[in-house]
Short mmCIF file of N, CA and C in Angstrom, two decimals:
data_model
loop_
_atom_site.label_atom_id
_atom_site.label_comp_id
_atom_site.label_asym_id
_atom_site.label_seq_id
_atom_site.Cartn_x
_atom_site.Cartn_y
_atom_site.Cartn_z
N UNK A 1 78.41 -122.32 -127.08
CA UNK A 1 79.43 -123.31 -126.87
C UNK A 1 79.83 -123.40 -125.40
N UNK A 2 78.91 -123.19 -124.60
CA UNK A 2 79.16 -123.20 -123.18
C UNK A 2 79.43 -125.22 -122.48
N UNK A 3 80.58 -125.16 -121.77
CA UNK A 3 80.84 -126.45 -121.22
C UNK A 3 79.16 -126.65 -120.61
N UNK A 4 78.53 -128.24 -120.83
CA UNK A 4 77.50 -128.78 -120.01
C UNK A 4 77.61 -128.50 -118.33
N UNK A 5 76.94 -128.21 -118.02
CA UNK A 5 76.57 -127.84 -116.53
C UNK A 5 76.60 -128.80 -115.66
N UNK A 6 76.27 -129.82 -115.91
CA UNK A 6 76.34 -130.70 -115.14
C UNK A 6 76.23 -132.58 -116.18
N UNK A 7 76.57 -133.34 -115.46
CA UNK A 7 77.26 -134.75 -116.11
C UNK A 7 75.87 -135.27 -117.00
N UNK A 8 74.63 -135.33 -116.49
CA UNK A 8 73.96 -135.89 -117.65
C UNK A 8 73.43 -135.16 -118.75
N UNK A 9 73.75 -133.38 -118.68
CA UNK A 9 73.50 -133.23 -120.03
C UNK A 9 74.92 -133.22 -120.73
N UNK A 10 75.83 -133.46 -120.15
CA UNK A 10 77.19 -133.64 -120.97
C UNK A 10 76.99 -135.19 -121.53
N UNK A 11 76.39 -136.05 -120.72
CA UNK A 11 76.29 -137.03 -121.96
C UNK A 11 75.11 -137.48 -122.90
N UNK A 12 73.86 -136.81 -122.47
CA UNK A 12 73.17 -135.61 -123.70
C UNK A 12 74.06 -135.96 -124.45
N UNK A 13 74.74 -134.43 -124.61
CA UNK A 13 75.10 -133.92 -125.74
C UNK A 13 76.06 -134.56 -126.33
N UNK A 14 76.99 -135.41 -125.87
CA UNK A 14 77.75 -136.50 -126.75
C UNK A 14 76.88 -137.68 -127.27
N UNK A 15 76.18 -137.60 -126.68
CA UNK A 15 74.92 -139.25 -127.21
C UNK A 15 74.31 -138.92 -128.94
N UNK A 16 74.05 -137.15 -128.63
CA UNK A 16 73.68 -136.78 -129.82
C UNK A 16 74.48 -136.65 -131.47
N UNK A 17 75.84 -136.74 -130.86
CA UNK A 17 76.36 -136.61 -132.06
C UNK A 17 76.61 -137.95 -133.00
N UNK A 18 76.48 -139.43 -132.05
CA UNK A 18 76.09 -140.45 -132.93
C UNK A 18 74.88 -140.88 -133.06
N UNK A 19 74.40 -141.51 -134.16
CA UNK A 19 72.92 -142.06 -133.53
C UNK A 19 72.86 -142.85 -134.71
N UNK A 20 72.04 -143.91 -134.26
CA UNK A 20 71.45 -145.14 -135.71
C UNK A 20 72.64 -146.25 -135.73
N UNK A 21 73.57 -146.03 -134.70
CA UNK A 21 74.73 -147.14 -134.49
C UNK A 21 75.93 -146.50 -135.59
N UNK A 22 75.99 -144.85 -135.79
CA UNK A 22 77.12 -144.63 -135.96
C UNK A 22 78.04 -144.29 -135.11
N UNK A 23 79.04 -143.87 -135.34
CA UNK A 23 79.46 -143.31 -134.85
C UNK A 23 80.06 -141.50 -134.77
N UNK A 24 80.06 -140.79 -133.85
CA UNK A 24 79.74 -139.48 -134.01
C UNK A 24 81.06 -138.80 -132.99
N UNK A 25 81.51 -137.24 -133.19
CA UNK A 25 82.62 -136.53 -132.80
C UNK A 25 82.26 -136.04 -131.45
N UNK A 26 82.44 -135.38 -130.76
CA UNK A 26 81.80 -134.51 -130.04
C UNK A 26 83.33 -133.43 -129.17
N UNK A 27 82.78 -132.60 -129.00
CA UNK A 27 84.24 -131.90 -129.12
C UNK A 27 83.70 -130.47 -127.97
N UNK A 28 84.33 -130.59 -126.85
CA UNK A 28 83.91 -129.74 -125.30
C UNK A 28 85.04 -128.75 -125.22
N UNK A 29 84.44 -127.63 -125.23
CA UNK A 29 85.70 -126.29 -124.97
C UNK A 29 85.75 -126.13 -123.62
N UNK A 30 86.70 -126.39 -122.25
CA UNK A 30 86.35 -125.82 -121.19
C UNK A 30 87.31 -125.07 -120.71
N UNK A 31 87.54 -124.12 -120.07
CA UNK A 31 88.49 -123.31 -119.52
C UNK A 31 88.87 -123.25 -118.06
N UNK A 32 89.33 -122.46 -117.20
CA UNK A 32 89.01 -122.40 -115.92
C UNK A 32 88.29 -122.00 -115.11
N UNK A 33 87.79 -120.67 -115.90
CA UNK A 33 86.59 -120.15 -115.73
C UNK A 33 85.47 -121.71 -115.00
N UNK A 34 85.51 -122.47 -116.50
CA UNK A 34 83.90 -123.45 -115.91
C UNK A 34 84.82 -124.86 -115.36
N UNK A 35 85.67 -124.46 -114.42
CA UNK A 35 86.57 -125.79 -113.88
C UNK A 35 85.69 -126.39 -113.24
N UNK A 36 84.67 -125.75 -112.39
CA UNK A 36 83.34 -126.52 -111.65
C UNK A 36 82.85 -127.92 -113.09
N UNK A 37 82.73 -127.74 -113.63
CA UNK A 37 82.32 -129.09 -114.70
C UNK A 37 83.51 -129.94 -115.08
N UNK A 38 84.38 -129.66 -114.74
CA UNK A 38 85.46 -130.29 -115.10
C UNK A 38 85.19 -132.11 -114.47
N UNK A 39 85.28 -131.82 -113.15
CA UNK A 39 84.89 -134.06 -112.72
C UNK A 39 84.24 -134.32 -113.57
N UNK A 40 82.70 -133.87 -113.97
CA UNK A 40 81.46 -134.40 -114.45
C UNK A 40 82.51 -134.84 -115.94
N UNK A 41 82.92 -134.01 -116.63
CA UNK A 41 83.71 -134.55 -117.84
C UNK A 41 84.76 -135.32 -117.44
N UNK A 42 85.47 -135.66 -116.76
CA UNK A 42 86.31 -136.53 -116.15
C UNK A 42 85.97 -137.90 -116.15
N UNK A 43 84.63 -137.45 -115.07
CA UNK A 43 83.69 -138.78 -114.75
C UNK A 43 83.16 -140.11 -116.40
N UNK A 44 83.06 -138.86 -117.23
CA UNK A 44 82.19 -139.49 -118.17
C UNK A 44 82.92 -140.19 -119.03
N UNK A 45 84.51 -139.51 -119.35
CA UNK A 45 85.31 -139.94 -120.01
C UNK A 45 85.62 -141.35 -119.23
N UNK A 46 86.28 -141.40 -118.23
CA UNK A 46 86.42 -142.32 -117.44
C UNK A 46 85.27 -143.87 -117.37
N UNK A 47 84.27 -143.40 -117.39
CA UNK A 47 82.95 -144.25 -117.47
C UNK A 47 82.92 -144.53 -118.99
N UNK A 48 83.47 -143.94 -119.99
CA UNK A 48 83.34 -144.36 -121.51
C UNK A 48 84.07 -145.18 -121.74
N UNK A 49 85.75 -144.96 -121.28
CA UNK A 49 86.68 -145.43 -121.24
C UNK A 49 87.86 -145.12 -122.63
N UNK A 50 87.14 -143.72 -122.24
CA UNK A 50 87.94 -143.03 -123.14
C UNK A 50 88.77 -141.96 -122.63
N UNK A 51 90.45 -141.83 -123.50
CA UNK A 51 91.35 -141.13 -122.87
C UNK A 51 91.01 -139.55 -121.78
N UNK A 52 91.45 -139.82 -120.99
CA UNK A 52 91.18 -137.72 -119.90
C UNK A 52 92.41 -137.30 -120.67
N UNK A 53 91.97 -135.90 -121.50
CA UNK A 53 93.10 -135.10 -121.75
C UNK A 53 93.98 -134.52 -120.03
N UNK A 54 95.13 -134.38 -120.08
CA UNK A 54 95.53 -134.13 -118.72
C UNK A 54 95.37 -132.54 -118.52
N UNK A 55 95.18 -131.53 -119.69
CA UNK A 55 95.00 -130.39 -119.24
C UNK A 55 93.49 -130.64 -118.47
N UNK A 56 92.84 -131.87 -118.97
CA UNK A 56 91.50 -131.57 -118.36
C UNK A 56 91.58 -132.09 -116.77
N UNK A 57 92.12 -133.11 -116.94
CA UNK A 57 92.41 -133.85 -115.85
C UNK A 57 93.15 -132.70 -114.67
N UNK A 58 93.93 -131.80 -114.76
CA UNK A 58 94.49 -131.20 -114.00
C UNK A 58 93.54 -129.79 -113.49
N UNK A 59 92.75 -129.35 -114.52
CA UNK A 59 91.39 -128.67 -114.01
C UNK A 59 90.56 -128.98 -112.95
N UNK A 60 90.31 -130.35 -113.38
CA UNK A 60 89.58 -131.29 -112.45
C UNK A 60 89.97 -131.06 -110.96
N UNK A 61 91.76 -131.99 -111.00
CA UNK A 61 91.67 -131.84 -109.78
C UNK A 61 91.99 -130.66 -109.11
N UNK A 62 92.45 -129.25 -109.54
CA UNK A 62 92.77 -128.39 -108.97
C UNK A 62 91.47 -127.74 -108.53
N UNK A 63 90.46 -127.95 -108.86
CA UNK A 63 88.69 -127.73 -108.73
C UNK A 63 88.66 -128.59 -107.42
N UNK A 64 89.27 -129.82 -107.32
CA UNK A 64 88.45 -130.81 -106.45
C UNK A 64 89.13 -130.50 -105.13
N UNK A 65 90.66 -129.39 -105.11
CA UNK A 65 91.39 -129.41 -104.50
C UNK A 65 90.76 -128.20 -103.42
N UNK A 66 90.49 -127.38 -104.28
CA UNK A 66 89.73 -126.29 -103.80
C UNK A 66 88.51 -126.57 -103.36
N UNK A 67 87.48 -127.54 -103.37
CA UNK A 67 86.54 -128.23 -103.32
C UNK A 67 86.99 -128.54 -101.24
N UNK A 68 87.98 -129.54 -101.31
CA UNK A 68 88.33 -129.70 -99.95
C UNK A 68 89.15 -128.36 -99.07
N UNK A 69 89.64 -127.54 -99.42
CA UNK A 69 89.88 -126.82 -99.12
C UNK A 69 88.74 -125.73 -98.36
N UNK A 70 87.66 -125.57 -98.91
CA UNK A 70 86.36 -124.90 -98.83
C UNK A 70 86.55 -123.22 -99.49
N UNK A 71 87.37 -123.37 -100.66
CA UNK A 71 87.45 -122.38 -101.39
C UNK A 71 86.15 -122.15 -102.47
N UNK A 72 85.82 -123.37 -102.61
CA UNK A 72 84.96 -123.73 -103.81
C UNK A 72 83.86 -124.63 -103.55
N UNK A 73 82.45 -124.50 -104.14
CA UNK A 73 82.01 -125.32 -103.88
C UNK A 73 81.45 -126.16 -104.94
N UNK A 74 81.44 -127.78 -104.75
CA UNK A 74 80.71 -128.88 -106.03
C UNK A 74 79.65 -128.19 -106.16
N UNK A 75 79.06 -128.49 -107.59
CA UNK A 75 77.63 -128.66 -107.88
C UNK A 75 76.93 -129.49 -108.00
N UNK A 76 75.69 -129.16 -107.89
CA UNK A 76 74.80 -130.28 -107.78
C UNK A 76 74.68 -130.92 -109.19
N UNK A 77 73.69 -132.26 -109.57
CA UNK A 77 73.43 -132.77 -111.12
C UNK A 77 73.24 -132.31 -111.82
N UNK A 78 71.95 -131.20 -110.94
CA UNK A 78 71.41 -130.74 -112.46
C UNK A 78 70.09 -131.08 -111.86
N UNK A 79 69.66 -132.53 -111.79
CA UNK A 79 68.40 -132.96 -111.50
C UNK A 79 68.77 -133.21 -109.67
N UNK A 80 67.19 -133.36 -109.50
CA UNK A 80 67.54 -133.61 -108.05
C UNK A 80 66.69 -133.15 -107.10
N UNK A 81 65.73 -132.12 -107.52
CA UNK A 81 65.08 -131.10 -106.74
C UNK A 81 64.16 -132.00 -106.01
N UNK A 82 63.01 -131.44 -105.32
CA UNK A 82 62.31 -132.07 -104.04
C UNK A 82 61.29 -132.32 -105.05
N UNK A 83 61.02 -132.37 -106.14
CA UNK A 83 59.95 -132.44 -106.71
C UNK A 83 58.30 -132.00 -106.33
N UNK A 84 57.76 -132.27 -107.64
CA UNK A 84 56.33 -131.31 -107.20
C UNK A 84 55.40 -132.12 -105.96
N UNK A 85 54.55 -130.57 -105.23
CA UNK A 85 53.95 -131.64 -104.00
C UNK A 85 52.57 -130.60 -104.62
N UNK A 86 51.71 -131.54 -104.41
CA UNK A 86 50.21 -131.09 -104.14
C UNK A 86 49.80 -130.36 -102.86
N UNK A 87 49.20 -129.68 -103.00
CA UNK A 87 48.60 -128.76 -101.77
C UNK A 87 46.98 -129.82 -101.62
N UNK A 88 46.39 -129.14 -100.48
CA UNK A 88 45.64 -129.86 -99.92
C UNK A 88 44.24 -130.07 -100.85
N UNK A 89 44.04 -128.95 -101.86
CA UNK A 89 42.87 -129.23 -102.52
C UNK A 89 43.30 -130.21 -103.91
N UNK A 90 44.21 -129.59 -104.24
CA UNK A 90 44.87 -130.52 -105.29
C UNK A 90 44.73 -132.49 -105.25
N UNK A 91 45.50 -132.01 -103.63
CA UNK A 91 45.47 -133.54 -103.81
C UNK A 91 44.36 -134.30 -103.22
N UNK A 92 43.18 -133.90 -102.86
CA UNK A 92 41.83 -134.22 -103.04
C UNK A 92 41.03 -134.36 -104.27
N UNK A 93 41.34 -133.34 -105.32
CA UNK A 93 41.03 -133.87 -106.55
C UNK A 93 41.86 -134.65 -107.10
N UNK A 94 42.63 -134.75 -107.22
CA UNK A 94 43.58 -136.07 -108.07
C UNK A 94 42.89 -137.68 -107.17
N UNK A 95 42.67 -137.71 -105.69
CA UNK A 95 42.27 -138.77 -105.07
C UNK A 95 40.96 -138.94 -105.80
N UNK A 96 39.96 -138.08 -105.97
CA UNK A 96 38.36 -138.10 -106.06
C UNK A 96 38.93 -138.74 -107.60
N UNK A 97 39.95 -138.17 -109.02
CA UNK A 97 40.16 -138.16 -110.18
C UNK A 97 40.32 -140.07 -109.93
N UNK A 98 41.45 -140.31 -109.48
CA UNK A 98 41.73 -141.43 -109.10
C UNK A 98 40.70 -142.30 -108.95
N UNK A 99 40.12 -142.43 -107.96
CA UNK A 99 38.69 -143.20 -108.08
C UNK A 99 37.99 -143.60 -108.85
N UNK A 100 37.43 -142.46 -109.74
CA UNK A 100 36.52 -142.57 -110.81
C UNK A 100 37.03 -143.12 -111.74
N UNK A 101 38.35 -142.96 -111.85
CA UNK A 101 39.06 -143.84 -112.86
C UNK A 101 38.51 -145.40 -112.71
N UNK A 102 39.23 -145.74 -111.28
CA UNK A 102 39.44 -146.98 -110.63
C UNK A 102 37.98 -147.59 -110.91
N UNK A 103 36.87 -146.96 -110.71
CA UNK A 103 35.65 -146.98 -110.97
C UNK A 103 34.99 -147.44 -112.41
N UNK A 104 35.44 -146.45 -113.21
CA UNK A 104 35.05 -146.98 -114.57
C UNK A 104 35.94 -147.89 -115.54
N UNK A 105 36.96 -148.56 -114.62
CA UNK A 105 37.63 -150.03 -115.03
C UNK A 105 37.13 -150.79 -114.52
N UNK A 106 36.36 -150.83 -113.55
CA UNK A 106 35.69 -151.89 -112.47
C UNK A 106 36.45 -152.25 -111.29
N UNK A 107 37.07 -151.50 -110.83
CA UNK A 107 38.13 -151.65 -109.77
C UNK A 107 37.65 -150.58 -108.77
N UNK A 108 36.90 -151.57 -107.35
CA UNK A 108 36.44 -150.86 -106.35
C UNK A 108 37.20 -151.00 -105.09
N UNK A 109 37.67 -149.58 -104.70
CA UNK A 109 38.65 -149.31 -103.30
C UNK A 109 38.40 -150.10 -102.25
N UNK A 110 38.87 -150.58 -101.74
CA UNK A 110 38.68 -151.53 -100.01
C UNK A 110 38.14 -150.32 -99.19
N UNK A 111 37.37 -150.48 -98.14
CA UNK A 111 36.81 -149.17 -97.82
C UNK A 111 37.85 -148.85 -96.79
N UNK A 112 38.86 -149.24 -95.95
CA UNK A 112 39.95 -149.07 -95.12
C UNK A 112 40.13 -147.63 -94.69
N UNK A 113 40.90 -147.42 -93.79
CA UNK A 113 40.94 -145.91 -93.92
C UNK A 113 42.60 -145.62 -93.97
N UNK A 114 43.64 -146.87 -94.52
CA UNK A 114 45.09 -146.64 -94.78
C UNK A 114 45.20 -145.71 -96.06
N UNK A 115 45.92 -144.76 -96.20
CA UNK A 115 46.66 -144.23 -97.13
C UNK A 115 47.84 -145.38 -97.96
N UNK A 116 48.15 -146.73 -97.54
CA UNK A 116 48.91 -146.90 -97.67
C UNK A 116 49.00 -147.20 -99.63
N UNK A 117 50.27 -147.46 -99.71
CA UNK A 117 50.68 -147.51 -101.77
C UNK A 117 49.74 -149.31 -101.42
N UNK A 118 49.85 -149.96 -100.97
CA UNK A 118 49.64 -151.55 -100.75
C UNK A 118 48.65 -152.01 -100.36
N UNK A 119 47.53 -150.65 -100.31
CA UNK A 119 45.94 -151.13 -100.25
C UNK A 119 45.77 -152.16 -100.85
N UNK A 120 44.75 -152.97 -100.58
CA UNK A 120 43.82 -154.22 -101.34
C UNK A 120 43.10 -153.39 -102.27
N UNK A 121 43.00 -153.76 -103.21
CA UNK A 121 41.59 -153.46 -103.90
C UNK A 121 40.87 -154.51 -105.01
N UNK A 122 39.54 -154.23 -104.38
CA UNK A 122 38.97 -155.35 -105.25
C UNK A 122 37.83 -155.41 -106.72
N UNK A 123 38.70 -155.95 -107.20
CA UNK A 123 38.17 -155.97 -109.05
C UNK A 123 36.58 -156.45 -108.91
N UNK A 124 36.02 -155.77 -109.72
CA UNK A 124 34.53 -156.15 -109.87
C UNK A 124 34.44 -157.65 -110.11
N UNK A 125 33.32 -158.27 -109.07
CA UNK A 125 33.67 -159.63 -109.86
C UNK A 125 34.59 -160.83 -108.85
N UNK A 126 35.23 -159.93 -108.00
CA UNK A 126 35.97 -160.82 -106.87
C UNK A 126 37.22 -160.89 -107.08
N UNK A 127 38.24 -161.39 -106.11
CA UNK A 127 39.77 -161.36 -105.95
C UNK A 127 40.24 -160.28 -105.44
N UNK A 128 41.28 -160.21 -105.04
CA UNK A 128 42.13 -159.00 -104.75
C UNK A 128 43.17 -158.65 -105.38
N UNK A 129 43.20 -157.49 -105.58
CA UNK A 129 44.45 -157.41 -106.04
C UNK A 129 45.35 -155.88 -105.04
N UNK A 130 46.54 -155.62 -105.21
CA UNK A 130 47.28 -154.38 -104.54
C UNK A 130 46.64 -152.86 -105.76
N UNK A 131 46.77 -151.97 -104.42
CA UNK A 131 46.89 -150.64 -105.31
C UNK A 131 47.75 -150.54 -106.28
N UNK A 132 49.14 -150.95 -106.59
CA UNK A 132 49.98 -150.52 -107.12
C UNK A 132 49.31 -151.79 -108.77
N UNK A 133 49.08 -152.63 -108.75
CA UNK A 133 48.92 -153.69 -109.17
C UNK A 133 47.14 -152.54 -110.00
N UNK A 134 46.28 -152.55 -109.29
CA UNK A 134 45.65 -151.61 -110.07
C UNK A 134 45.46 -150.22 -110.54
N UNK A 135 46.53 -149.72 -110.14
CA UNK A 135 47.51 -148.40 -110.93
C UNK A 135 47.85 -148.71 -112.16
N UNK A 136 48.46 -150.00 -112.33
CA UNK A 136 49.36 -150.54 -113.73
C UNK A 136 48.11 -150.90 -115.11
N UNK A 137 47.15 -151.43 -113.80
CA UNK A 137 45.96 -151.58 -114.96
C UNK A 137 45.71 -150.57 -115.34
N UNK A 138 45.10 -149.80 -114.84
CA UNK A 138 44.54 -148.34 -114.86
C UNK A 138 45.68 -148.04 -116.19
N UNK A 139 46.64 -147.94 -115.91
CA UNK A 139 47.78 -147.17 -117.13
C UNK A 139 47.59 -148.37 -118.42
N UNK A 140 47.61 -149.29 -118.14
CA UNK A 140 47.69 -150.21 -119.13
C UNK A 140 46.20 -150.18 -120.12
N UNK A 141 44.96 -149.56 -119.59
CA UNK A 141 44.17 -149.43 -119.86
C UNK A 141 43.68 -147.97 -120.49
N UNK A 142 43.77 -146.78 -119.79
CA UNK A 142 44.40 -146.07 -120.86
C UNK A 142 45.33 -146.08 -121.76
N UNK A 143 46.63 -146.43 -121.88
CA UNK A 143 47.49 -146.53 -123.16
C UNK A 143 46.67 -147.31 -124.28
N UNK A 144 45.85 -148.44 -124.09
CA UNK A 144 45.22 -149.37 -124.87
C UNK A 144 44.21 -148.42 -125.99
#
């Protein structure tokens, strides 16, 4: 029964208690201990447009107070990180993977030497089209 950590799995976990267009309870124990979550529940109530209890409300801001003070510090979302990066062999095979894909849809690379997302590339057969534009095929063509 630990307060959500941060604002989008707090509305997670209220999303879950209705579903199919009912309607559902959802019911958050927080103390002072986890006053750091206190905005994020603030926030959400506020964004629902549903009542802030004021004991919560006064958590909040005595958190936010200490916050400017530099007693305390916010937390982050939750999400957010630098996300994953390829190292140098990696992302030589995913390029070579890439290709062959591009390849056995009939979609041949402009020979250019840009990295850029907005390469040309041209469909077997003639026209041009953008990289990003034959990415979508590519996906649209596996899912199929």
């Amino acid at each position: 029964f630990d307060a959500p950590n941060h604002y989008e799995d707090y509305v997670h976990r209220v999303g879950r208690t209705g579903r199919a267009g009912r309607k559902g309870c959802a019911v958050t124990f927080i103390s002072e201990d986890d006053a750091k979550y206190a905005p994020d529940l603030v926030k959400a109530l506020e964004l629902s447009e549903q009542p802030v209890p004021a004991d919560l409300k006064a958590i909040a801001d005595g958190f936010m107070a200490k916050v400017k003070q530099g007693i305390e510090q916010a937390h982050g979302t939750g999400y957010g990180g630098s996300g994953f990066k390829f190292n140098e062999e990696e992302e030589e095979v995913r390029k070579a993977a890439k290709k062959a894909q591009a390849k056995e849809y009939g979609f041949e690379e402009d020979k250019s030497d840009s990295e850029d997302e907005n390469d040309v590339v041209r469909k077997a057969g003639g026209g041009e089209i953008s990289q990003q534009q034959a990415t979508f095929a590519q996906i649209a063509a596996i899912a199929a």
